[in-house]
C-alpha cells in the first residue's frame, strides 16, 4: 500500500484528498466539465461531489491499520450505479 511504503499519516492523506476534491469542485463551478456533462431533464448534476472539510473527514471510520489509514474517501457516491449510458436508436452519422 502506498501509505505504508511512503509512511504517510492519515492527516497527510486526507489533506491530499481534500485538495483534489476542492480542485474538482472548482473545475465544475468554472464550467470546465460542461462539455462532458449531459443534462437529463432538469438535472445537470447529481449530489456529488459536495462540500466537505478535514473535520468531517476525520470523523469517518478507518478501514484498517488501527485508525492510521483513512476510509476510501472521497469515494464514489451511492448513486454512482444510477448513472446512465446513452444508446442511440440510429447509428451515428459523420459529416465531411
Short mmCIF file of the C-alpha atoms (twelve columns), coordinates in Angstrom:
data_MODEL
# 
_entry.id   MODEL 
# 
loop_
_atom_site.group_PDB 
_atom_site.id 
_atom_site.type_symbol 
_atom_site.label_atom_id 
_atom_site.label_alt_id 
_atom_site.label_comp_id 
_atom_site.label_asym_id 
_atom_site.label_seq_id 
_atom_site.Cartn_x 
_atom_site.Cartn_y 
_atom_site.Cartn_z 
_atom_site.pdbx_PDB_model_num 
ATOM 1  C CA . UNK A 1  0.000   0.000  0.000   1 
ATOM 2  C CA . UNK A 2  1.313   3.460  -0.896  1 
ATOM 3  C CA . UNK A 3  0.599   4.871  2.568   1 
ATOM 4  C CA . UNK A 4  2.785   2.248  4.192   1 
ATOM 5  C CA . UNK A 5  5.576   2.483  1.643   1 
ATOM 6  C CA . UNK A 6  5.903   6.256  1.994   1 
ATOM 7  C CA . UNK A 7  4.913   6.340  5.683   1 
ATOM 8  C CA . UNK A 8  2.023   8.730  5.114   1 
ATOM 9  C CA . UNK A 9  -0.170  9.741  8.017   1 
ATOM 10 C CA . UNK A 10 -3.938  9.795  7.862   1 
ATOM 11 C CA . UNK A 11 -3.841  13.596 8.049   1 
ATOM 12 C CA . UNK A 12 -1.451  13.819 5.076   1 
ATOM 13 C CA . UNK A 13 -3.659  11.545 3.002   1 
ATOM 14 C CA . UNK A 14 -6.806  13.443 3.946   1 
ATOM 15 C CA . UNK A 15 -5.203  16.800 3.129   1 
ATOM 16 C CA . UNK A 16 -4.276  15.487 -0.317  1 
ATOM 17 C CA . UNK A 17 -7.768  14.015 -0.840  1 
ATOM 18 C CA . UNK A 18 -9.421  17.265 0.245   1 
ATOM 19 C CA . UNK A 19 -7.203  19.322 -2.068  1 
ATOM 20 C CA . UNK A 20 -8.074  17.066 -5.007  1 
ATOM 21 C CA . UNK A 21 -11.764 17.211 -4.091  1 
ATOM 22 C CA . UNK A 22 -11.702 21.030 -3.878  1 
ATOM 23 C CA . UNK A 23 -9.996  21.258 -7.282  1 
ATOM 24 C CA . UNK A 24 -12.760 19.102 -8.773  1 
ATOM 25 C CA . UNK A 25 -15.469 21.314 -7.243  1 
ATOM 26 C CA . UNK A 26 -13.748 24.456 -8.556  1 
ATOM 27 C CA . UNK A 27 -13.444 22.982 -12.038 1 
ATOM 28 C CA . UNK A 28 -17.135 22.036 -12.072 1 
ATOM 29 C CA . UNK A 29 -18.175 25.524 -10.902 1 
ATOM 30 C CA . UNK A 30 -15.913 27.152 -13.509 1 
ATOM 31 C CA . UNK A 31 -17.570 25.111 -16.249 1 
ATOM 32 C CA . UNK A 32 -14.509 23.084 -17.212 1 
ATOM 33 C CA . UNK A 33 -16.610 19.906 -17.441 1 
ATOM 34 C CA . UNK A 34 -19.599 21.435 -19.218 1 
ATOM 35 C CA . UNK A 35 -18.716 19.638 -22.479 1 
ATOM 36 C CA . UNK A 36 -18.678 16.311 -20.646 1 
ATOM 37 C CA . UNK A 37 -21.846 16.613 -18.549 1 
ATOM 38 C CA . UNK A 38 -25.166 15.913 -20.253 1 
ATOM 39 C CA . UNK A 39 -28.326 17.151 -18.580 1 
ATOM 40 C CA . UNK A 40 -31.166 14.663 -18.231 1 
ATOM 41 C CA . UNK A 41 -34.440 16.509 -17.970 1 
ATOM 42 C CA . UNK A 42 -33.986 19.196 -15.321 1 
ATOM 43 C CA . UNK A 43 -30.931 17.506 -13.816 1 
ATOM 44 C CA . UNK A 44 -27.477 18.707 -14.827 1 
ATOM 45 C CA . UNK A 45 -25.580 17.451 -11.766 1 
ATOM 46 C CA . UNK A 46 -26.272 14.889 -9.087  1 
ATOM 47 C CA . UNK A 47 -25.495 15.372 -5.395  1 
ATOM 48 C CA . UNK A 48 -21.758 14.784 -5.658  1 
ATOM 49 C CA . UNK A 49 -19.167 15.959 -5.269  1 
ATOM 50 C CA . UNK A 50 -20.249 18.076 -2.345  1 
ATOM 51 C CA . UNK A 51 -18.525 20.388 0.110   1 
ATOM 52 C CA . UNK A 52 -16.550 18.790 2.924   1 
ATOM 53 C CA . UNK A 53 -13.765 19.568 5.371   1 
ATOM 54 C CA . UNK A 54 -10.863 17.951 7.185   1 
ATOM 55 C CA . UNK A 55 -13.031 17.877 10.309  1 
ATOM 56 C CA . UNK A 56 -15.748 15.866 8.554   1 
ATOM 57 C CA . UNK A 57 -13.177 13.525 7.056   1 
ATOM 58 C CA . UNK A 58 -11.525 12.973 10.439  1 
ATOM 59 C CA . UNK A 59 -14.861 11.761 11.806  1 
ATOM 60 C CA . UNK A 60 -15.133 8.942  9.269   1 
ATOM 61 C CA . UNK A 61 -14.173 5.478  10.486  1 
ATOM 62 C CA . UNK A 62 -10.927 3.985  9.256   1 
ATOM 63 C CA . UNK A 63 -10.707 0.826  7.210   1 
ATOM 64 C CA . UNK A 64 -7.595  -0.820 8.597   1 
ATOM 65 C CA . UNK A 65 -4.351  -0.290 10.469  1 
ATOM 66 C CA . UNK A 66 -5.665  0.729  13.876  1 
ATOM 67 C CA . UNK A 67 -7.007  4.096  12.798  1 
ATOM 68 C CA . UNK A 68 -3.999  5.264  10.786  1 
ATOM 69 C CA . UNK A 69 -5.422  4.785  7.305   1 
ATOM 70 C CA . UNK A 70 -8.487  6.758  6.230   1 
ATOM 71 C CA . UNK A 71 -11.548 5.278  4.607   1 
ATOM 72 C CA . UNK A 72 -11.618 5.181  0.835   1 
ATOM 73 C CA . UNK A 73 -12.590 8.770  0.705   1 
ATOM 74 C CA . UNK A 74 -13.677 10.629 -1.304  1 
ATOM 75 C CA . UNK A 75 -15.274 7.531  -2.743  1 
ATOM 76 C CA . UNK A 76 -17.945 7.277  -5.339  1 
ATOM 77 C CA . UNK A 77 -21.401 8.117  -4.122  1 
ATOM 78 C CA . UNK A 78 -24.136 5.525  -3.600  1 
ATOM 79 C CA . UNK A 79 -25.859 6.934  -6.708  1 
ATOM 80 C CA . UNK A 80 -22.911 6.125  -8.987  1 
ATOM 81 C CA . UNK A 81 -24.594 2.930  -10.259 1 
ATOM 82 C CA . UNK A 82 -27.602 5.061  -11.226 1 
ATOM 83 C CA . UNK A 83 -25.641 6.874  -13.897 1 
ATOM 84 C CA . UNK A 84 -26.855 6.197  -17.393 1 
ATOM 85 C CA . UNK A 85 -25.398 5.123  -20.689 1 
ATOM 86 C CA . UNK A 86 -26.702 6.773  -23.830 1 
ATOM 87 C CA . UNK A 87 -27.579 4.333  -26.586 1 
ATOM 88 C CA . UNK A 88 -28.754 5.997  -29.789 1 
ATOM 89 C CA . UNK A 89 -31.524 4.342  -31.771 1 
ATOM 90 C CA . UNK A 90 -29.696 5.063  -35.032 1 
ATOM 91 C CA . UNK A 91 -26.036 4.712  -35.981 1 
ATOM 92 C CA . UNK A 92 -24.033 7.899  -35.750 1 
ATOM 93 C CA . UNK A 93 -23.567 9.915  -38.897 1 
ATOM 94 C CA . UNK A 94 -20.430 11.764 -39.775 1 
ATOM 95 C CA . UNK A 95 -20.361 14.783 -41.997 1 
ATOM 96 C CA . UNK A 96 -17.440 15.877 -44.057 1 
# 
